[in-house]
CSV table of C-alpha atoms in Angstrom, one decimal:
chain,number,residue,atom,x,y,z
F,1,MET,CA,31.7,-20.7,13.4
F,2,LEU,CA,28.8,-19.3,11.4
F,3,VAL,CA,29.5,-18.2,7.9
F,4,GLN,CA,28.0,-15.0,6.6
F,5,PRO,CA,25.7,-15.6,3.5
F,6,VAL,CA,26.8,-14.4,0.1
F,7,ALA,CA,24.8,-13.7,-3.0
F,8,HIS,CA,26.1,-12.9,-6.5
F,9,THR,CA,23.9,-10.4,-8.3
F,10,THR,CA,24.3,-8.9,-11.7
F,11,GLU,CA,25.5,-5.7,-10.1
F,12,GLY,CA,28.0,-7.3,-7.8
F,13,THR,CA,28.5,-9.6,-4.8
F,14,LEU,CA,26.6,-9.0,-1.5
F,15,ARG,CA,27.4,-10.2,1.9
F,16,GLY,CA,24.5,-10.5,4.3
F,17,ARG,CA,23.9,-11.7,7.9
F,18,LEU,CA,22.4,-14.7,9.5
F,19,ASP,CA,19.4,-13.8,11.7
F,20,ARG,CA,17.4,-16.4,13.5
F,21,GLY,CA,18.5,-19.0,11.0
F,22,LEU,CA,17.6,-16.9,8.0
F,23,ALA,CA,19.9,-15.1,5.5
F,24,VAL,CA,19.2,-11.4,5.5
F,25,PHE,CA,20.5,-8.8,3.0
F,26,ARG,CA,19.6,-5.1,3.7
F,27,GLY,CA,20.0,-1.8,1.9
F,28,VAL,CA,20.5,-3.4,-1.5
F,29,PRO,CA,20.4,-0.8,-4.2
F,30,TYR,CA,18.1,-1.3,-7.1
F,31,GLY,CA,18.5,2.2,-8.5
F,32,ARG,CA,21.0,5.1,-8.2
F,33,PRO,CA,20.3,7.9,-5.6
F,34,PRO,CA,17.5,10.1,-7.1
F,35,VAL,CA,19.3,13.4,-6.3
F,36,GLY,CA,21.2,16.0,-8.2
F,37,PRO,CA,20.7,15.5,-12.0
F,38,LEU,CA,18.5,12.5,-11.2
F,39,ARG,CA,16.1,14.4,-8.9
F,40,PHE,CA,12.5,13.7,-10.1
F,41,ALA,CA,13.8,11.5,-12.9
F,42,ALA,CA,12.8,7.9,-13.6
F,43,PRO,CA,15.0,5.5,-11.7
F,44,VAL,CA,18.3,4.6,-13.2
F,45,PRO,CA,19.9,1.1,-12.6
F,46,PRO,CA,22.5,1.0,-9.9
F,47,GLU,CA,26.2,1.1,-10.7
F,48,ARG,CA,28.1,-2.2,-10.5
F,49,TRP,CA,30.8,-2.7,-7.9
F,50,ASP,CA,33.9,-4.7,-7.5
F,51,GLY,CA,34.6,-7.0,-4.5
F,52,VAL,CA,32.1,-7.8,-1.9
F,53,ARG,CA,29.5,-5.2,-0.6
F,54,ASP,CA,28.2,-5.5,2.9
F,55,ALA,CA,24.4,-5.6,3.1
F,56,PHE,CA,24.0,-5.4,6.8
F,57,GLU,CA,22.0,-2.2,7.4
F,58,PHE,CA,18.7,-0.8,6.1
F,59,GLY,CA,19.0,1.9,3.5
F,60,PRO,CA,18.4,5.6,4.4
F,61,VAL,CA,14.7,6.5,5.0
F,62,VAL,CA,13.1,8.3,2.1
F,63,PRO,CA,12.0,11.9,2.9
F,64,GLN,CA,8.7,11.6,4.9
F,65,SER,CA,5.6,13.7,5.3
F,66,GLY,CA,2.6,13.5,7.5
F,67,PRO,CA,1.8,13.5,11.2
F,68,LEU,CA,3.7,10.3,11.9
F,69,THR,CA,7.0,10.6,10.2
F,70,ALA,CA,10.6,9.4,10.6
F,71,GLU,CA,13.4,11.7,11.6
F,72,PRO,CA,15.6,13.0,8.7
F,73,THR,CA,18.4,10.6,8.0
F,74,THR,CA,21.8,11.1,6.3
F,75,GLY,CA,22.4,9.5,2.9
F,76,THR,CA,20.4,9.7,-0.3
F,77,ASP,CA,20.6,6.0,-1.4
F,78,TRP,CA,16.8,5.8,-1.1
F,79,LEU,CA,16.1,3.2,-3.8
F,80,THR,CA,17.0,0.1,-1.8
F,81,LEU,CA,15.4,-3.1,-0.9
F,82,ASN,CA,15.8,-5.9,1.7
F,83,VAL,CA,15.9,-9.6,1.1
F,84,CYS,CA,15.2,-12.3,3.6
F,85,THR,CA,15.6,-15.9,2.4
F,86,PRO,CA,15.5,-19.4,4.1
F,87,ASP,CA,18.4,-20.5,2.0
F,88,PRO,CA,20.3,-18.5,-0.7
F,89,GLY,CA,21.9,-21.8,-1.8
F,90,THR,CA,18.7,-23.5,-2.9
F,91,ALA,CA,16.5,-22.8,-5.9
F,92,GLY,CA,12.8,-22.4,-6.9
F,93,LEU,CA,11.4,-20.8,-3.7
F,94,PRO,CA,8.3,-18.6,-4.1
F,95,VAL,CA,8.9,-14.9,-3.7
F,96,LEU,CA,6.9,-12.2,-2.0
F,97,VAL,CA,7.7,-8.6,-2.8
F,98,TRP,CA,6.3,-6.2,-0.2
F,99,ILE,CA,5.3,-2.6,-1.0
F,100,HIS,CA,4.7,-0.7,2.2
F,101,GLY,CA,1.8,1.7,2.9
F,102,GLY,CA,1.9,5.2,4.4
F,103,GLY,CA,-0.6,7.4,2.6
F,104,PHE,CA,1.8,7.9,-0.4
F,105,MET,CA,3.8,10.3,1.8
F,106,ALA,CA,5.5,8.1,4.4
F,107,GLY,CA,6.7,4.6,5.3
F,108,THR,CA,9.8,2.5,5.1
F,109,ALA,CA,10.6,-1.1,4.2
F,110,GLY,CA,12.6,-1.5,7.5
F,111,ASP,CA,9.6,-1.0,9.8
F,112,PRO,CA,9.6,-3.8,12.4
F,113,LEU,CA,5.9,-4.2,11.6
F,114,TYR,CA,7.1,-5.8,8.3
F,115,ASP,CA,9.6,-8.2,9.9
F,116,PRO,CA,9.7,-11.1,7.4
F,117,THR,CA,10.9,-13.8,9.8
F,118,GLU,CA,7.6,-15.8,10.1
F,119,LEU,CA,7.0,-15.8,6.3
F,120,ALA,CA,10.6,-16.7,5.4
F,121,ARG,CA,10.5,-19.5,7.9
F,122,ALA,CA,7.5,-20.9,6.0
F,123,GLY,CA,9.6,-21.1,2.9
F,124,LEU,CA,9.1,-17.7,1.2
F,125,VAL,CA,11.8,-15.4,-0.1
F,126,VAL,CA,10.6,-12.0,1.1
F,127,VAL,CA,11.7,-8.7,-0.5
F,128,ALA,CA,10.7,-5.3,0.9
F,129,VAL,CA,11.0,-2.2,-1.2
F,130,ASN,CA,11.7,1.4,-0.4
F,131,TYR,CA,10.4,3.9,-3.0
F,132,ARG,CA,10.0,7.6,-3.3
F,133,VAL,CA,6.9,9.0,-1.5
F,134,GLY,CA,5.3,12.5,-1.2
F,135,ALA,CA,6.5,15.1,-3.7
F,136,GLU,CA,9.6,13.1,-4.6
F,137,GLY,CA,7.4,10.3,-5.9
F,138,PHE,CA,4.1,11.9,-6.9
F,139,ALA,CA,4.2,15.6,-7.5
F,140,LEU,CA,3.2,16.4,-11.1
F,141,LEU,CA,6.0,18.4,-12.7
F,142,ASP,CA,6.9,19.5,-16.1
F,143,GLY,CA,9.4,17.6,-18.1
F,144,VAL,CA,9.8,14.6,-15.8
F,145,PRO,CA,7.7,11.4,-15.5
F,146,ALA,CA,4.6,11.3,-13.4
F,147,ASN,CA,4.1,8.7,-10.7
F,148,ARG,CA,7.9,8.2,-10.2
F,149,ALA,CA,7.1,6.0,-7.2
F,150,PHE,CA,5.4,3.4,-9.5
F,151,LEU,CA,8.5,3.5,-11.7
F,152,ASP,CA,10.6,2.9,-8.7
F,153,GLN,CA,8.5,-0.2,-7.9
F,154,VAL,CA,8.8,-1.5,-11.5
F,155,ALA,CA,12.6,-1.0,-11.2
F,156,ALA,CA,12.6,-3.0,-8.0
F,157,LEU,CA,10.6,-5.8,-9.7
F,158,GLU,CA,13.1,-5.8,-12.6
F,159,TRP,CA,15.9,-6.2,-10.0
F,160,VAL,CA,14.0,-9.2,-8.6
F,161,ARG,CA,13.6,-10.6,-12.0
F,162,ARG,CA,17.3,-10.4,-12.6
F,163,ASN,CA,18.6,-11.4,-9.3
F,164,ILE,CA,16.2,-13.3,-7.1
F,165,ALA,CA,17.6,-16.7,-8.1
F,166,ALA,CA,20.8,-15.7,-6.3
F,167,PHE,CA,18.8,-15.7,-3.1
F,168,GLY,CA,17.1,-19.1,-3.8
F,169,GLY,CA,14.0,-17.5,-5.3
F,170,ASP,CA,12.1,-18.4,-8.5
F,171,PRO,CA,11.7,-15.3,-10.8
F,172,ASP,CA,8.6,-17.0,-12.3
F,173,ARG,CA,6.9,-17.3,-8.9
F,174,VAL,CA,6.8,-13.7,-7.8
F,175,THR,CA,3.9,-12.3,-5.9
F,176,VAL,CA,3.7,-8.5,-5.4
F,177,ALA,CA,1.9,-7.4,-2.2
F,178,GLY,CA,0.9,-4.2,-0.4
F,179,GLN,CA,-1.4,-2.6,2.0
F,180,SER,CA,-3.1,0.8,1.8
F,181,ALA,CA,-0.9,3.0,-0.5
F,182,GLY,CA,1.0,-0.2,-1.1
F,183,ALA,CA,-2.2,-1.9,-2.3
F,184,SER,CA,-3.0,1.0,-4.5
F,185,SER,CA,0.5,0.6,-6.0
F,186,VAL,CA,-0.3,-3.1,-6.6
F,187,ALA,CA,-3.5,-2.1,-8.3
F,188,ALA,CA,-1.6,0.3,-10.6
F,189,LEU,CA,1.0,-2.4,-11.4
F,190,LEU,CA,-1.7,-4.8,-12.4
F,191,THR,CA,-2.6,-2.4,-15.3
F,192,MET,CA,0.8,-0.9,-16.2
F,193,ASP,CA,2.4,-2.3,-19.5
F,194,ARG,CA,5.9,-1.8,-18.2
F,195,ALA,CA,5.1,-4.1,-15.2
F,196,ARG,CA,3.8,-6.9,-17.4
F,197,GLY,CA,5.6,-10.2,-16.8
F,198,LEU,CA,7.4,-9.1,-13.7
F,199,PHE,CA,5.0,-10.9,-11.2
F,200,ARG,CA,2.6,-13.8,-11.3
F,201,ARG,CA,0.3,-13.1,-8.4
F,202,ALA,CA,-0.8,-10.1,-6.4
F,203,VAL,CA,-2.0,-9.4,-2.8
F,204,ALA,CA,-3.8,-6.1,-2.1
F,205,HIS,CA,-5.1,-5.1,1.4
F,206,SER,CA,-7.2,-2.0,1.7
F,207,VAL,CA,-6.8,-0.7,-1.8
F,208,GLY,CA,-6.9,3.1,-1.7
F,209,GLY,CA,-9.1,5.1,-4.1
F,210,ASN,CA,-6.9,8.2,-3.9
F,211,LEU,CA,-6.1,9.2,-7.5
F,212,ALA,CA,-6.0,12.7,-9.0
F,213,THR,CA,-6.5,14.1,-12.5
F,214,PRO,CA,-3.7,16.1,-14.0
F,215,ALA,CA,-5.6,19.4,-13.6
F,216,LEU,CA,-6.0,18.8,-9.9
F,217,ALA,CA,-2.4,17.5,-9.4
F,218,ALA,CA,-1.1,20.7,-11.2
F,219,GLU,CA,-2.9,22.9,-8.7
F,220,VAL,CA,-1.5,20.9,-5.8
F,221,THR,CA,2.0,21.3,-7.2
F,222,ALA,CA,1.5,25.1,-7.5
F,223,ALA,CA,0.3,25.2,-3.9
F,224,LEU,CA,3.2,23.1,-2.8
F,225,ALA,CA,5.7,25.4,-4.6
F,226,LYS,CA,4.1,28.4,-2.8
F,227,GLN,CA,4.8,26.8,0.5
F,228,VAL,CA,8.6,26.9,-0.3
F,229,SER,CA,8.5,30.2,-2.1
F,230,THR,CA,9.5,28.9,-5.5
F,231,ALA,CA,8.1,28.2,-9.0
F,232,PRO,CA,6.1,25.0,-9.6
F,233,THR,CA,8.6,23.5,-11.9
F,234,ALA,CA,10.9,20.5,-11.7
F,235,ALA,CA,14.0,22.8,-12.0
F,236,ALA,CA,12.9,25.1,-9.2
F,237,LEU,CA,11.8,22.4,-6.8
F,238,ALA,CA,15.0,20.5,-7.4
F,239,GLU,CA,16.8,23.3,-5.6
F,240,VAL,CA,14.7,22.7,-2.5
F,241,ASP,CA,16.2,20.3,0.1
F,242,PRO,CA,14.2,17.0,-0.2
F,243,TRP,CA,13.4,16.9,3.6
F,244,ARG,CA,12.3,20.6,3.4
F,245,LEU,CA,10.0,19.7,0.5
F,246,ALA,CA,8.6,16.8,2.5
F,247,ALA,CA,7.9,19.1,5.4
F,248,ALA,CA,6.1,21.4,2.9
F,249,VAL,CA,3.8,18.5,2.0
F,250,THR,CA,2.9,18.2,5.7
F,251,GLU,CA,2.2,21.9,5.9
F,252,LEU,CA,0.0,21.8,2.8
F,253,ASN,CA,-2.0,18.8,4.1
F,254,ALA,CA,-2.7,20.9,7.2
F,255,THR,CA,-4.4,23.6,5.1
F,256,LEU,CA,-6.7,21.3,3.2
F,257,PRO,CA,-9.9,22.5,4.8
F,258,GLU,CA,-9.2,25.9,3.1
F,259,HIS,CA,-9.0,24.1,-0.3
F,260,LEU,CA,-12.2,22.1,0.1
F,261,PRO,CA,-14.4,24.3,-2.3
F,262,ARG,CA,-11.8,23.8,-5.1
F,263,TRP,CA,-10.2,20.5,-4.4
F,264,GLY,CA,-13.3,18.6,-3.3
F,265,ARG,CA,-12.7,14.9,-2.6
F,266,LEU,CA,-8.9,15.3,-2.4
F,267,ALA,CA,-9.3,17.8,0.4
F,268,GLN,CA,-11.8,15.6,2.2
F,269,THR,CA,-9.2,12.8,2.4
F,270,GLY,CA,-6.4,14.8,4.0
F,271,VAL,CA,-3.6,13.8,1.6
F,272,THR,CA,-2.3,15.9,-1.3
F,273,THR,CA,0.4,14.0,-3.0
F,274,VAL,CA,-1.4,11.1,-4.6
F,275,PRO,CA,-1.0,9.1,-7.9
F,276,VAL,CA,-2.0,10.9,-11.0
F,277,VAL,CA,-4.0,9.4,-13.9
F,278,ASP,CA,-1.5,10.9,-16.3
F,279,GLY,CA,-2.3,8.9,-19.4
F,280,GLU,CA,1.2,7.5,-19.7
F,281,VAL,CA,2.5,5.8,-16.6
F,282,LEU,CA,-1.0,5.3,-15.3
F,283,THR,CA,-3.4,5.4,-18.2
F,284,GLU,CA,-6.7,5.1,-16.2
F,285,GLU,CA,-8.2,4.0,-13.0
F,286,PRO,CA,-7.1,0.3,-12.4
F,287,TRP,CA,-10.5,-1.1,-11.7
F,288,THR,CA,-11.8,0.6,-14.9
F,289,ALA,CA,-9.0,-0.8,-17.0
F,290,LEU,CA,-9.5,-4.3,-15.7
F,291,ALA,CA,-13.3,-4.3,-16.0
F,292,ALA,CA,-13.1,-2.9,-19.5
F,293,GLY,CA,-10.6,-5.6,-20.6
F,294,ARG,CA,-7.8,-3.2,-21.2
F,295,ALA,CA,-5.6,-5.2,-18.8
F,296,ALA,CA,-5.2,-8.9,-18.2
F,297,GLY,CA,-6.4,-10.5,-15.0
F,298,THR,CA,-4.2,-12.4,-12.6
F,299,GLU,CA,-4.4,-14.4,-9.5
F,300,LEU,CA,-5.4,-11.8,-6.9
F,301,LEU,CA,-5.9,-11.9,-3.1
F,302,VAL,CA,-7.7,-8.7,-2.1
F,303,GLY,CA,-9.6,-7.5,0.9
F,304,HIS,CA,-10.3,-4.8,3.4
F,305,THR,CA,-11.1,-4.3,7.1
F,306,ARG,CA,-14.7,-3.8,8.2
F,307,ASP,CA,-14.2,-0.4,9.9
F,308,GLU,CA,-11.4,1.2,7.9
F,309,PHE,CA,-12.0,4.8,8.9
F,310,ARG,CA,-12.0,4.0,12.7
F,311,LEU,CA,-8.2,4.3,12.8
F,312,PHE,CA,-8.1,7.8,11.5
F,313,ALA,CA,-11.0,9.0,13.7
F,314,VAL,CA,-9.3,7.6,16.9
F,315,LEU,CA,-5.9,9.0,16.0
F,316,ALA,CA,-7.4,12.4,15.3
F,317,GLY,CA,-9.2,12.4,18.6
F,318,ARG,CA,-12.5,12.6,16.9
F,319,HIS,CA,-14.1,9.2,17.5
F,320,GLY,CA,-17.5,9.8,18.8
F,321,GLY,CA,-17.5,13.5,18.0
F,322,PHE,CA,-18.4,13.9,14.3
F,323,THR,CA,-21.3,16.3,13.6
F,324,GLU,CA,-24.2,16.3,11.1
F,325,PRO,CA,-22.6,19.0,9.0
F,326,GLU,CA,-19.4,16.9,8.8
F,327,ALA,CA,-21.4,13.9,7.8
F,328,ARG,CA,-23.2,15.9,5.2
F,329,ALA,CA,-20.0,17.2,3.7
F,330,ALA,CA,-18.5,13.7,3.6
F,331,LEU,CA,-21.6,12.3,1.8
F,332,ASP,CA,-21.6,15.2,-0.6
F,333,GLN,CA,-18.0,14.8,-1.5
F,334,LEU,CA,-17.4,11.1,-1.4
F,335,ALA,CA,-20.6,9.3,-2.2
F,336,PRO,CA,-21.3,8.4,-5.8
F,337,ARG,CA,-23.4,11.0,-7.5
F,338,PRO,CA,-26.1,11.9,-7.8
F,339,ALA,CA,-28.1,9.5,-5.6
F,340,GLY,CA,-25.3,8.3,-3.2
F,341,PRO,CA,-25.9,10.7,-0.3
F,342,ASP,CA,-29.6,9.9,-0.1
F,343,ALA,CA,-28.9,6.2,-0.7
F,344,TYR,CA,-26.6,6.0,2.4
F,345,ARG,CA,-29.2,7.6,4.6
F,346,ALA,CA,-31.9,5.2,3.3
F,347,ALA,CA,-29.6,2.2,3.7
F,348,LEU,CA,-28.6,3.2,7.3
F,349,PRO,CA,-31.9,4.3,8.9
F,350,GLY,CA,-31.3,5.7,12.4
F,351,ALA,CA,-27.6,6.0,11.8
F,352,THR,CA,-25.7,8.7,13.7
F,353,PRO,CA,-23.7,11.3,11.8
F,354,GLU,CA,-20.6,9.4,12.8
F,355,ASP,CA,-22.0,6.2,11.4
F,356,LEU,CA,-22.7,7.8,8.0
F,357,LEU,CA,-19.4,9.6,7.8
F,358,THR,CA,-17.5,6.4,8.8
F,359,ALA,CA,-19.4,4.3,6.2
F,360,VAL,CA,-19.0,6.6,3.2
F,361,THR,CA,-15.3,7.3,4.0
F,362,SER,CA,-14.5,3.7,4.5
F,363,ASP,CA,-16.2,2.8,1.3
F,364,ALA,CA,-14.8,5.6,-0.9
F,365,LEU,CA,-11.2,5.3,0.3
F,366,PHE,CA,-10.8,1.6,0.8
F,367,ARG,CA,-13.7,-0.9,0.8
F,368,MET,CA,-15.2,-0.2,-2.6
F,369,PRO,CA,-11.8,0.2,-4.4
F,370,SER,CA,-10.9,-3.2,-3.0
F,371,LEU,CA,-14.2,-4.8,-4.0
F,372,HIS,CA,-14.1,-3.3,-7.5
F,373,LEU,CA,-10.5,-4.5,-8.0
F,374,ALA,CA,-11.7,-8.0,-7.2
F,375,GLU,CA,-14.6,-7.7,-9.6
F,376,GLY,CA,-12.6,-6.0,-12.3
F,377,ASN,CA,-9.9,-8.7,-12.1
F,378,ALA,CA,-12.5,-11.4,-12.4
F,379,ALA,CA,-14.0,-9.7,-15.4
F,380,ALA,CA,-10.6,-9.5,-17.0
F,381,GLY,CA,-10.2,-13.3,-16.8
F,382,GLY,CA,-8.3,-13.4,-13.5
F,383,THR,CA,-9.0,-15.3,-10.3
F,384,SER,CA,-10.0,-13.2,-7.3
F,385,TYR,CA,-10.1,-14.2,-3.7
F,386,LEU,CA,-11.8,-11.6,-1.4
F,387,PHE,CA,-11.7,-11.2,2.4
F,388,GLU,CA,-13.0,-8.8,5.0
F,389,LEU,CA,-11.3,-8.5,8.4
F,390,ALA,CA,-14.0,-8.3,11.0
F,391,PHE,CA,-11.9,-9.3,14.0
F,392,PRO,CA,-11.8,-6.2,16.4
F,393,ALA,CA,-8.5,-5.1,17.7
F,394,PRO,CA,-8.6,-6.1,21.4
F,395,GLY,CA,-6.2,-3.5,22.7
F,396,MET,CA,-7.3,-0.3,24.4
F,397,ASP,CA,-10.7,-1.8,25.3
F,398,GLY,CA,-11.6,-2.4,21.7
F,399,LEU,CA,-11.4,1.3,20.8
F,400,PHE,CA,-10.0,0.7,17.3
F,401,GLY,CA,-12.3,-2.2,16.2
F,402,PRO,CA,-11.4,-3.9,12.9
F,403,CYS,CA,-9.7,-0.8,11.7
F,404,HIS,CA,-7.3,0.2,8.8
F,405,GLY,CA,-3.9,-1.4,9.2
F,406,LEU,CA,-4.9,-4.1,11.7
F,407,ASP,CA,-4.4,-6.8,9.0
F,408,VAL,CA,-0.6,-6.0,8.6
F,409,PRO,CA,0.8,-7.4,11.9
F,410,LEU,CA,-1.7,-10.2,11.6
F,411,ALA,CA,-0.4,-11.2,8.2
F,412,PHE,CA,3.3,-10.8,9.1
F,413,GLY,CA,2.9,-12.3,12.5
F,414,THR,CA,4.5,-9.3,14.1
F,415,LEU,CA,2.0,-9.2,17.0
F,416,ASP,CA,4.5,-7.8,19.5
F,417,SER,CA,6.1,-5.1,17.3
F,418,PRO,CA,6.0,-1.7,18.9
F,419,SER,CA,3.4,-0.2,16.6
F,420,ALA,CA,1.1,-3.3,16.9
F,421,ARG,CA,0.9,-3.5,20.7
F,422,PRO,CA,-1.6,-0.7,21.2
F,423,PHE,CA,-4.0,-2.5,18.8
F,424,LEU,CA,-3.4,-6.1,19.8
F,425,GLY,CA,-2.5,-5.8,23.5
F,426,GLU,CA,0.2,-7.4,25.5
F,427,PRO,CA,0.3,-10.3,25.3
F,428,PRO,CA,-1.9,-11.1,22.3
F,429,THR,CA,-5.0,-13.0,23.1
F,430,PRO,CA,-5.4,-16.6,21.8
F,431,GLU,CA,-8.1,-15.3,19.4
F,432,THR,CA,-5.6,-12.8,18.0
F,433,VAL,CA,-3.0,-15.5,17.5
F,434,GLU,CA,-5.5,-17.7,15.7
F,435,VAL,CA,-6.7,-15.0,13.3
F,436,SER,CA,-3.1,-14.1,12.6
F,437,ARG,CA,-2.2,-17.7,11.9
F,438,GLU,CA,-5.1,-18.0,9.4
F,439,LEU,CA,-4.3,-14.8,7.5
F,440,ARG,CA,-0.6,-15.6,7.4
F,441,GLN,CA,-1.2,-19.1,6.2
F,442,ALA,CA,-3.5,-17.7,3.6
F,443,TRP,CA,-0.7,-15.5,2.3
F,444,ILE,CA,1.8,-18.4,2.3
F,445,ASP,CA,-0.6,-20.8,0.5
F,446,PHE,CA,-1.6,-18.1,-2.0
F,447,VAL,CA,2.0,-17.1,-2.8
F,448,THR,CA,3.0,-20.8,-3.1
F,449,THR,CA,0.0,-22.2,-5.0
F,450,GLY,CA,-2.4,-19.4,-5.9
F,451,ASP,CA,-5.1,-20.6,-3.5
F,452,PRO,CA,-5.5,-18.9,0.0
F,453,GLY,CA,-7.8,-21.7,1.2
F,454,TRP,CA,-11.3,-20.4,0.5
F,455,ALA,CA,-13.6,-20.1,-2.5
F,456,ARG,CA,-12.9,-17.6,-5.3
F,457,TYR,CA,-15.0,-14.5,-5.6
F,458,GLU,CA,-17.5,-14.4,-8.4
F,459,PRO,CA,-19.9,-11.5,-8.8
F,460,GLN,CA,-22.9,-13.8,-8.7
F,461,GLN,CA,-22.1,-15.7,-5.5
F,462,GLN,CA,-19.9,-13.0,-4.0
F,463,LEU,CA,-18.2,-15.5,-1.7
F,464,THR,CA,-16.0,-13.7,0.8
F,465,ARG,CA,-13.9,-14.9,3.7
F,466,VAL,CA,-14.8,-13.0,6.8
F,467,LEU,CA,-11.7,-13.2,9.1
F,468,ASP,CA,-12.8,-13.4,12.8
F,469,ALA,CA,-12.8,-15.7,15.8
F,470,PRO,CA,-14.1,-17.9,14.2
F,471,SER,CA,-13.9,-17.1,10.5
F,472,GLU,CA,-16.5,-18.0,7.9
F,473,THR,CA,-17.1,-17.8,4.2
F,474,VAL,CA,-20.3,-15.9,3.3
F,475,ARG,CA,-21.8,-13.7,0.7
F,476,TYR,CA,-20.0,-10.3,0.6
F,477,PRO,CA,-21.1,-8.7,3.9
F,478,GLU,CA,-21.3,-5.0,2.9
F,479,GLN,CA,-24.3,-5.5,0.6
F,480,ALA,CA,-25.7,-2.0,1.1
F,481,SER,CA,-22.4,-0.3,0.1
F,482,ARG,CA,-22.0,-2.7,-2.9
F,483,THR,CA,-25.5,-1.7,-4.1
F,484,ILE,CA,-24.9,2.0,-3.7
F,485,TRP,CA,-21.6,1.8,-5.7
F,486,ALA,CA,-22.9,-0.7,-8.4
F,487,GLY,CA,-21.7,0.5,-11.8
F,488,GLN,CA,-19.9,3.5,-10.2
F,489,GLY,CA,-16.4,2.5,-9.6
F,490,PRO,CA,-14.1,5.0,-7.9
F,491,THR,CA,-12.9,7.8,-10.2
F,492,ALA,CA,-9.9,10.1,-10.0
F,493,PHE,CA,-10.3,13.2,-7.8
F,494,ASP,CA,-10.8,16.3,-9.9
F,495,LEU,CA,-11.3,20.0,-9.4
F,496,THR,CA,-14.8,20.9,-8.3
């Protein structure tokens, strides 16, 4: 008869389940429900419990915004995490803490795309974290902390520090990892004083450049409050149902073209609730802090896909249909000033409007923030390993190319998960399986030893692993973009 695994944490005893030979604990609280008096507050440690608490089911989904969102769920115990371990009775296993993406407005740690089975079978303890997104996590409000989502992530890392030994993990061998908004979170954590000492290494895929100044964030909050007919204060918005407020974020995102003259780059990106460079939780742009020596470097694995923007163009039904005025607007808003728009046209002679729009949007939102994080970390004394995913998604006749998000199922080995199938096809091709194996092994090796298996990135040689079938290590492949953005790292979005 199989025995259910048990872990003794500082808050109480947990009972998990055996799943395919692994011990799995789900819906573990690392903070109290952020509702009622704790709405918009910094996370508060969870209450202790007596007896044994079942950790069988994922925690409730955090209120979601955006075009692809989860259905509202009951329960407000949103600050939970999941642990998957090869053996809770052992000691010293390396730990991977996963922070999901979702544009700062959606996502959940229980997504099948993040199934930790393959990584845990390789000897990692995998922790996946839920955190507040949208207005709950990022709206700038009076009298409460900014960037509450980052504070949630710090609280989760503190829980890992206290408790991961009870699951067989080593609290001194923690790697924090994320993709897209999760990678932006990792970048922020690299430079936050309150996260110091909570992790040893970091993995960041497609680091987002979406940050806002307090002035811009305050206007977004005012517009959000108008959507729900209340005042733009913490007290007033706390009276609004969290799922209604999340819907208001979706509604506000849909009006962004109207705000383009005032909100500029933020309106161009299509997402309103983004991290704020507030001077306290997040003191400055992460790449600037690292490059200027105001944060210590670490062991960092960072990269991006070749055609980041392709995903959004296809999902919006616009692939192949962007116009010259749209390309001009994207260049004017997103390219580094003053010479960036002309530099893109000179670097891409004969490019179509779609080529130009795709290049500058991919660079501004993901590729250059990723590159500058690698270079900033190296400048701060850390060790950076850089990659570009060039392998094109084989599903749907190659429509998606090497797009944003393709790296996630490849790294986790979740090639047959429902959301991966349209990209990777059924069944996955042998080439897909091989690229997945290489990227997943790079994660495992990096989390375990600090070395993913290729040469480190140095600004002089710029050695970069290009993941494809076959892969190769070459000089950074996006040289035109690197030159255009040289000395002009991404800056926080501001009012125009």
